[in-house]
Amino acid sequence: MYDLIIIGGGPAGLAAAVKAKECGLKKVMICERSTELGGILNQCIHNGFGLTYFKEELTGPEYASRFIDMLKETDVEVRTDTMVLDISPEKEVHMVSPAMGYRVEKAKAVILAMGCRERSRGALSIPGTRPAGVYTAGAAQKYVNIDGYLPGRRVVILGSGDIGLIMARRLTLEGCKVLACVELNEYSSGLNRNIVQCLNDYDIPLLLSHTVTNISGDRRVERVTVSEVDNKTKQPIPGTEQYFDCDTLLLSVGLIPENELSRDAGINLDPRTKGPYVYDNMETSLPGVFACGNVLHVHDLVDFVTQEAQRAAAAAAEYVKKGQPERGEVLDVKTAGGVTYTVPQQICPADLEGDTKVSFRVNRVFGKSRIVVSSGDRELFTQKKPFMMPGEMQNVMLPADILKAAEDSITVEARED
Amino acid sequence: MNKNYDVVIIGCGTSGAAIAYTLSKYDLRVAVLEKENDVAMGTTRANSGILHAGYDPEPGTLMAKLNVRGVEIARELADKLGYMYKPVGSLVLAFSGHDVKTIKTLKARGDANGVKGCRILTKEEVQQMEPMVSENVVAALYAPSAICSPWELCLCMAETAVLNGTDLLLETEVVDISREKDGDWKVVAARNLDPLTQADAKDRKSTELLEFSARFVINAAGLYADKVHDMAAPHSFDIIPSRGEYYLLDKAEGFRARHTIFQCPDENGKGVLVSPTVHGNLIVGPNSEKSRPDDYSTTSEGQAYVKKASAKSVPSVDFRNNIRNFAGIRAKSDRADFIIEEAKGAENFIDVAGICSPGLSSAPAIGEYVAELLAGKGLALKQKPGEMKYYRKPAHFKDLSADEKNALIAKDPSYGRVVCRCESITEGEMRDTFGSPIPPRSVDAIKRRTMAGQGRCQGGFCGPQVVKILAENLGLTEDRILQNAAGSWMVIRKEDR
Amino acid sequence: MKELICIVCPRGCRLTVNENNDYAVTGNSCKRGEVYGKAEVTAPVRVVTSTVRVLQDGRVPSRDRAVRCPVKTSDAIPKGLIFDAVKAIEAASVKPPVRIGDVIIPHICGTQADLVATKNII
């Protein structure tokens, strides 16, 4: 019997494992399906990681290695090349690996840290042929940074998510021609700094309010059609077609938390985040099962993944040591005014000390605005925000006393000044 | 090089594979010439995957006869060859008095065609059997149809044929057919020399010519059957390609339909269906539009039509869970029935053409029918000595018990490495395919054989891994690996940019 | 006056740099933003990241063995030298074992920055 099994050896799982040992758990296992720890960080060779957590600028592999080194100082059992196939409600974890075969291991607590996957062409239903050369940006990143191959010579990128922007620069440096980055919305979903240093630096046009409306090429991509879209309906405007002769189309059109294991285990999922519903201690609807990182909701900064994972691991350690906590009153966290979701979705104020971090996103670009947290018609908390956009996750720290003063639910709302 | 055969089959879609499969029981020299780098690359690779019960074709037609007999054999083959087959049954929904008349006509046709088990259902019965169906339904025809994976059915028949001595030549496109002095047919084919580029059969630099002589030639060239026919005989029919577009949805949508749900057929065909697939996904489509024989593109209009039309049957389908759009092309002809006959003016040249729906359902019977035709023309069908060998692909790792899994991993640890996360396909299963009678040559060929990359991430994660596995097993570098057909290269070396 | 988006951290502060007042920076939230703003207008610099070939000599080929080693310039280099740096990186290679921080090209393109490994490769 393990105290804790962590599923996923990316940034969330690594931070959770280290934290769980700090919190005094004894038998801890971390399962990683790849042959090495680090998850997606291994292919994110660009810099910009760690500014919040380590106060220095690291590349993805460097950020991962910090935690891998910390993990080496512990007795956490690391099982790489190990795929978890099933989690039962009794916290039996079914796993398979070439080295150890098919095994079922039981744990007192489980942390879900499986990360997310990229939305593919099907999710967008882009019309046209089905040639080779349409890749998700992450798959292309793996080909280039890990395998040392290029996905093509002339590239159009659909979506301005961070991976797409990073790949625009990466491929340009590798000698490919990146013709355009095409974004459906009137704003980019990536970080501003990436637009500056990945597109502007290399004169790659960013076509906002545009989308790819056709792919042609029988065997390999030969051309894509790009059309302007109506900002209200998001439908292409006839007559605005531009044609790009290219052999590659990269898709950077969103990430989806990977929760098939969670769903099969009977864990309740939030249709907005596509991750589990969690309490303020990151516990899911299945007692003793916690979630953190991109499996819970998609993050844009790894530093926040690390912090969330530490929060989940500390709570998992409590759970193992003391059993299921008395929840007392449970506050539902509701949203209003352009806030699309919150994590956590439920808060138990009874035992809270210090501040509780609530993360959320907004559904449009906000100028100077305030985040207002209220309960019923009482405003409990406000915080000014100079600027918010959907591409940047927002956080507020809610003091324990205001949460204890709330009744039934709190509502997190964005109000533009 | 001049190779001598009793029978040369042109094209290895389901029809060609079924004929090869049937003939492989007999003591014959048979070759199948396929222009693509795998079997099932034309009409077979993209269709609804329905084994129709047989109520649709007009009684007395070849379609009616072969449909009913075909699904009977298909059911037996499911046991013998182990391809995925699910007898889910089908419903033809009626929404009006006119529709009710139509389903009664269909029922009568089914009875006349010898289909057993068709019955008319009341609204309540339909709703009980199929809870997600539209409120507006008034009645339905139930028929005992089944679903399968069409490329899998084709592949396992072709694999078994090869296992029993049939020569399958891939990337070999027939360019000329003529009569030799001794009365045999001479078939000239161009073989692509560089898989990385799509060959031009007329270009002698990128192809080499192969010659085959055969007593019988079978034209199962699908969308190109009219062109192949014209090489050997005076023009007598046209193929009129008809494209149909589909949505394939995530398994999360699989619960929307338990049966294959049709609407009443009209002049455009069987209309848009909503059906589970054998893999647990939901398939929605097709529309019907004229197209070129090589244009598999989808259109925003076609997609919109399919979405809208399907809502009439099952309004709750959530198209946000779509994982793939694709189009298939039906090889309709200008005749109302299948064309399975000796071509006029070309003795011993047999056309198997215009095999549109219910072509998949009929295919196994087409094999039998063609064998009888050949026997009638004097070809001796002598059973091969010994037992027929059946190629059964290994079971999916994920379907095995814990002990069976561990036994496999102990034998070969690569069964313990899950490469395709969405469908839980292991490296061991992928490696197995290279030892099969028709080894894969592309990423999609691995998909057709194992389901890897067919799930919700559509190869986003496993794509690069599968490329590596192909490269290792084919002894090639990764830049030589294809997504699917010739010319569908995936990556380039930095040096070649 | 020049308007910029700061790229020092993900916050993306909107900076204003006054060329007529000794490149005074406003709109920044931290000291690093000020340094960036000034440099971006006078002599823009970037950190370059890429990969170099990992020599496999004598090793049994294996799918799990790294073929590329990620690298970065230890400091930002002038923007105008990025493509020269890329050329130098393409020609470079490493022989395992490699440790994070190992210098692969000292003083890349004659700058103060070294090209260093960003991953441990055994």
Short mmCIF file of N, CA and C in Angstrom, two decimals, chain C residues 38-121:
data_model
loop_
_atom_site.label_atom_id
_atom_site.label_comp_id
_atom_site.label_asym_id
_atom_site.label_seq_id
_atom_site.Cartn_x
_atom_site.Cartn_y
_atom_site.Cartn_z
N LYS C 38 15.32 50.36 -22.16
CA LYS C 38 16.44 51.17 -22.64
C LYS C 38 17.19 50.39 -23.73
N ALA C 39 17.50 49.14 -23.41
CA ALA C 39 18.27 48.33 -24.35
C ALA C 39 17.51 48.12 -25.66
N GLU C 40 16.20 47.93 -25.56
CA GLU C 40 15.42 47.61 -26.74
C GLU C 40 15.47 48.76 -27.75
N VAL C 41 15.56 49.98 -27.25
CA VAL C 41 15.58 51.14 -28.14
C VAL C 41 17.01 51.46 -28.60
N THR C 42 17.99 51.20 -27.73
CA THR C 42 19.36 51.55 -28.10
C THR C 42 20.09 50.38 -28.76
N ALA C 43 20.08 49.23 -28.13
CA ALA C 43 20.81 48.07 -28.67
C ALA C 43 20.07 46.80 -28.27
N PRO C 44 19.05 46.42 -29.05
CA PRO C 44 18.20 45.30 -28.62
C PRO C 44 18.97 43.98 -28.58
N VAL C 45 18.66 43.18 -27.58
CA VAL C 45 19.33 41.89 -27.39
C VAL C 45 18.29 40.80 -27.14
N ARG C 46 18.68 39.55 -27.44
CA ARG C 46 17.81 38.40 -27.20
C ARG C 46 18.64 37.20 -26.74
N VAL C 47 18.02 36.38 -25.91
CA VAL C 47 18.60 35.07 -25.63
C VAL C 47 18.21 34.16 -26.79
N VAL C 48 19.15 33.39 -27.30
CA VAL C 48 18.84 32.45 -28.38
C VAL C 48 18.83 31.04 -27.81
N THR C 49 17.77 30.29 -28.11
CA THR C 49 17.73 28.89 -27.71
C THR C 49 17.60 28.02 -28.96
N SER C 50 18.22 26.86 -28.93
CA SER C 50 18.12 25.91 -30.05
C SER C 50 18.60 24.54 -29.55
N THR C 51 18.97 23.70 -30.49
CA THR C 51 19.52 22.40 -30.09
C THR C 51 20.78 22.13 -30.90
N VAL C 52 21.66 21.31 -30.37
CA VAL C 52 22.82 20.86 -31.15
C VAL C 52 22.80 19.34 -31.24
N ARG C 53 23.51 18.85 -32.22
CA ARG C 53 23.55 17.41 -32.47
C ARG C 53 24.29 16.70 -31.33
N VAL C 54 23.77 15.57 -30.90
CA VAL C 54 24.46 14.74 -29.92
C VAL C 54 25.18 13.63 -30.69
N LEU C 55 26.51 13.60 -30.57
CA LEU C 55 27.28 12.57 -31.28
C LEU C 55 26.98 11.21 -30.68
N GLN C 56 26.77 10.24 -31.53
CA GLN C 56 26.37 8.91 -31.05
C GLN C 56 27.52 7.93 -31.13
N ASP C 57 28.74 8.44 -31.45
CA ASP C 57 29.79 7.51 -31.90
C ASP C 57 29.98 6.29 -31.02
N GLY C 58 29.87 5.19 -31.69
CA GLY C 58 30.13 3.92 -31.02
C GLY C 58 28.96 3.40 -30.20
N ARG C 59 27.94 4.23 -29.99
CA ARG C 59 26.84 3.77 -29.14
C ARG C 59 25.81 2.99 -29.96
N VAL C 60 25.23 2.02 -29.30
CA VAL C 60 24.17 1.26 -29.96
C VAL C 60 22.99 2.20 -30.15
N PRO C 61 22.46 2.32 -31.37
CA PRO C 61 21.33 3.23 -31.54
C PRO C 61 20.13 2.75 -30.73
N SER C 62 19.44 3.68 -30.13
CA SER C 62 18.26 3.35 -29.34
C SER C 62 17.28 4.49 -29.44
N ARG C 63 16.01 4.14 -29.47
CA ARG C 63 15.00 5.16 -29.66
C ARG C 63 15.01 6.17 -28.52
N ASP C 64 15.42 5.73 -27.33
CA ASP C 64 15.31 6.62 -26.19
C ASP C 64 16.57 7.45 -25.96
N ARG C 65 17.58 7.23 -26.77
CA ARG C 65 18.80 8.02 -26.60
C ARG C 65 18.63 9.39 -27.27
N ALA C 66 19.03 10.42 -26.53
CA ALA C 66 18.87 11.78 -27.06
C ALA C 66 19.71 11.96 -28.32
N VAL C 67 19.13 12.54 -29.35
CA VAL C 67 19.90 12.87 -30.56
C VAL C 67 20.15 14.38 -30.65
N ARG C 68 19.39 15.16 -29.88
CA ARG C 68 19.59 16.61 -29.84
C ARG C 68 19.78 17.04 -28.38
N CYS C 69 20.66 17.99 -28.18
CA CYS C 69 20.84 18.55 -26.85
C CYS C 69 20.37 20.00 -26.89
N PRO C 70 19.41 20.39 -26.04
CA PRO C 70 18.97 21.79 -26.05
C PRO C 70 20.06 22.71 -25.49
N VAL C 71 20.11 23.90 -26.06
CA VAL C 71 21.14 24.87 -25.68
C VAL C 71 20.54 26.27 -25.60
N LYS C 72 21.28 27.17 -24.92
CA LYS C 72 20.88 28.58 -24.92
C LYS C 72 22.14 29.43 -24.85
N THR C 73 21.99 30.68 -25.21
CA THR C 73 23.10 31.61 -24.96
C THR C 73 23.00 32.00 -23.49
N SER C 74 24.14 32.02 -22.80
CA SER C 74 24.12 32.24 -21.35
C SER C 74 23.64 33.65 -21.02
N ASP C 75 23.66 34.51 -22.01
CA ASP C 75 23.18 35.87 -21.83
C ASP C 75 22.53 36.29 -23.16
N ALA C 76 21.82 37.39 -23.10
CA ALA C 76 21.23 37.88 -24.35
C ALA C 76 22.35 38.39 -25.26
N ILE C 77 22.18 38.18 -26.55
CA ILE C 77 23.17 38.66 -27.52
C ILE C 77 22.48 39.68 -28.44
N PRO C 78 23.26 40.50 -29.12
CA PRO C 78 22.62 41.50 -30.00
C PRO C 78 21.69 40.83 -31.00
N LYS C 79 20.54 41.46 -31.19
CA LYS C 79 19.52 40.91 -32.09
C LYS C 79 20.09 40.63 -33.48
N GLY C 80 20.97 41.54 -33.92
CA GLY C 80 21.54 41.41 -35.26
C GLY C 80 22.43 40.18 -35.43
N LEU C 81 22.80 39.55 -34.32
CA LEU C 81 23.70 38.39 -34.41
C LEU C 81 22.95 37.06 -34.33
N ILE C 82 21.61 37.14 -34.22
CA ILE C 82 20.85 35.90 -33.99
C ILE C 82 21.14 34.86 -35.07
N PHE C 83 21.07 35.28 -36.35
CA PHE C 83 21.22 34.27 -37.40
C PHE C 83 22.66 33.78 -37.54
N ASP C 84 23.62 34.63 -37.17
CA ASP C 84 25.01 34.16 -37.13
C ASP C 84 25.15 33.10 -36.04
N ALA C 85 24.51 33.37 -34.91
CA ALA C 85 24.57 32.41 -33.80
C ALA C 85 23.95 31.08 -34.23
N VAL C 86 22.81 31.18 -34.95
CA VAL C 86 22.13 29.96 -35.38
C VAL C 86 23.05 29.12 -36.28
N LYS C 87 23.80 29.81 -37.15
CA LYS C 87 24.74 29.10 -38.03
C LYS C 87 25.81 28.36 -37.22
N ALA C 88 26.33 29.05 -36.23
CA ALA C 88 27.36 28.45 -35.37
C ALA C 88 26.79 27.25 -34.62
N ILE C 89 25.53 27.39 -34.18
CA ILE C 89 24.88 26.30 -33.42
C ILE C 89 24.67 25.09 -34.32
N GLU C 90 24.30 25.34 -35.58
CA GLU C 90 24.08 24.22 -36.51
C GLU C 90 25.34 23.41 -36.72
N ALA C 91 26.50 24.08 -36.68
CA ALA C 91 27.76 23.38 -36.93
C ALA C 91 28.26 22.66 -35.68
N ALA C 92 27.69 23.01 -34.52
CA ALA C 92 28.22 22.47 -33.26
C ALA C 92 27.64 21.09 -32.95
N SER C 93 28.32 20.36 -32.08
CA SER C 93 27.80 19.09 -31.60
C SER C 93 28.37 18.84 -30.21
N VAL C 94 27.74 17.92 -29.49
CA VAL C 94 28.26 17.57 -28.17
C VAL C 94 28.42 16.06 -28.07
N LYS C 95 29.33 15.69 -27.17
CA LYS C 95 29.54 14.27 -26.92
C LYS C 95 29.11 13.99 -25.48
N PRO C 96 28.20 13.05 -25.28
CA PRO C 96 27.75 12.78 -23.91
C PRO C 96 28.91 12.20 -23.08
N PRO C 97 28.88 12.34 -21.77
CA PRO C 97 27.83 13.00 -20.99
C PRO C 97 27.92 14.53 -21.05
N VAL C 98 26.74 15.14 -20.98
CA VAL C 98 26.65 16.60 -20.98
C VAL C 98 25.91 17.01 -19.71
N ARG C 99 26.40 18.09 -19.07
CA ARG C 99 25.71 18.60 -17.89
C ARG C 99 25.13 19.98 -18.21
N ILE C 100 24.04 20.30 -17.58
CA ILE C 100 23.46 21.64 -17.73
C ILE C 100 24.54 22.67 -17.42
N GLY C 101 24.70 23.64 -18.29
CA GLY C 101 25.67 24.70 -18.07
C GLY C 101 27.01 24.44 -18.75
N ASP C 102 27.24 23.22 -19.23
CA ASP C 102 28.48 22.95 -19.98
C ASP C 102 28.57 23.92 -21.16
N VAL C 103 29.76 24.50 -21.31
CA VAL C 103 29.93 25.45 -22.40
C VAL C 103 30.19 24.68 -23.70
N ILE C 104 29.40 24.95 -24.71
CA ILE C 104 29.55 24.26 -25.99
C ILE C 104 30.30 25.16 -26.97
N ILE C 105 29.93 26.45 -27.01
CA ILE C 105 30.69 27.43 -27.80
C ILE C 105 30.97 28.64 -26.89
N PRO C 106 32.24 28.81 -26.51
CA PRO C 106 32.53 29.99 -25.70
C PRO C 106 32.42 31.26 -26.54
N HIS C 107 32.00 32.32 -25.92
CA HIS C 107 31.92 33.64 -26.58
C HIS C 107 31.31 33.54 -27.97
N ILE C 108 30.11 33.06 -28.02
CA ILE C 108 29.49 32.81 -29.33
C ILE C 108 29.40 34.12 -30.13
N CYS C 109 29.83 34.06 -31.38
CA CYS C 109 29.86 35.21 -32.29
C CYS C 109 30.61 36.40 -31.68
N GLY C 110 31.62 36.10 -30.89
CA GLY C 110 32.43 37.16 -30.31
C GLY C 110 31.74 37.96 -29.22
N THR C 111 30.64 37.46 -28.70
CA THR C 111 29.94 38.19 -27.63
C THR C 111 30.47 37.73 -26.28
N GLN C 112 29.94 38.32 -25.24
CA GLN C 112 30.30 37.91 -23.88
C GLN C 112 29.58 36.62 -23.48
N ALA C 113 28.57 36.22 -24.29
CA ALA C 113 27.75 35.06 -23.92
C ALA C 113 28.37 33.78 -24.46
N ASP C 114 28.19 32.70 -23.68
CA ASP C 114 28.58 31.37 -24.14
C ASP C 114 27.34 30.61 -24.58
N LEU C 115 27.54 29.66 -25.47
CA LEU C 115 26.44 28.73 -25.76
C LEU C 115 26.56 27.59 -24.76
N VAL C 116 25.51 27.38 -23.96
CA VAL C 116 25.59 26.36 -22.91
C VAL C 116 24.47 25.33 -23.06
N ALA C 117 24.75 24.13 -22.55
CA ALA C 117 23.74 23.07 -22.57
C ALA C 117 22.67 23.38 -21.54
N THR C 118 21.41 23.00 -21.85
CA THR C 118 20.33 23.23 -20.90
C THR C 118 19.69 21.92 -20.46
N LYS C 119 20.39 20.82 -20.73
CA LYS C 119 19.84 19.54 -20.28
C LYS C 119 20.99 18.59 -19.96
N ASN C 120 20.78 17.75 -18.97
CA ASN C 120 21.76 16.71 -18.67
C ASN C 120 21.52 15.55 -19.62
N ILE C 121 22.59 15.15 -20.30
CA ILE C 121 22.46 14.01 -21.20
C ILE C 121 23.53 12.97 -20.85
#
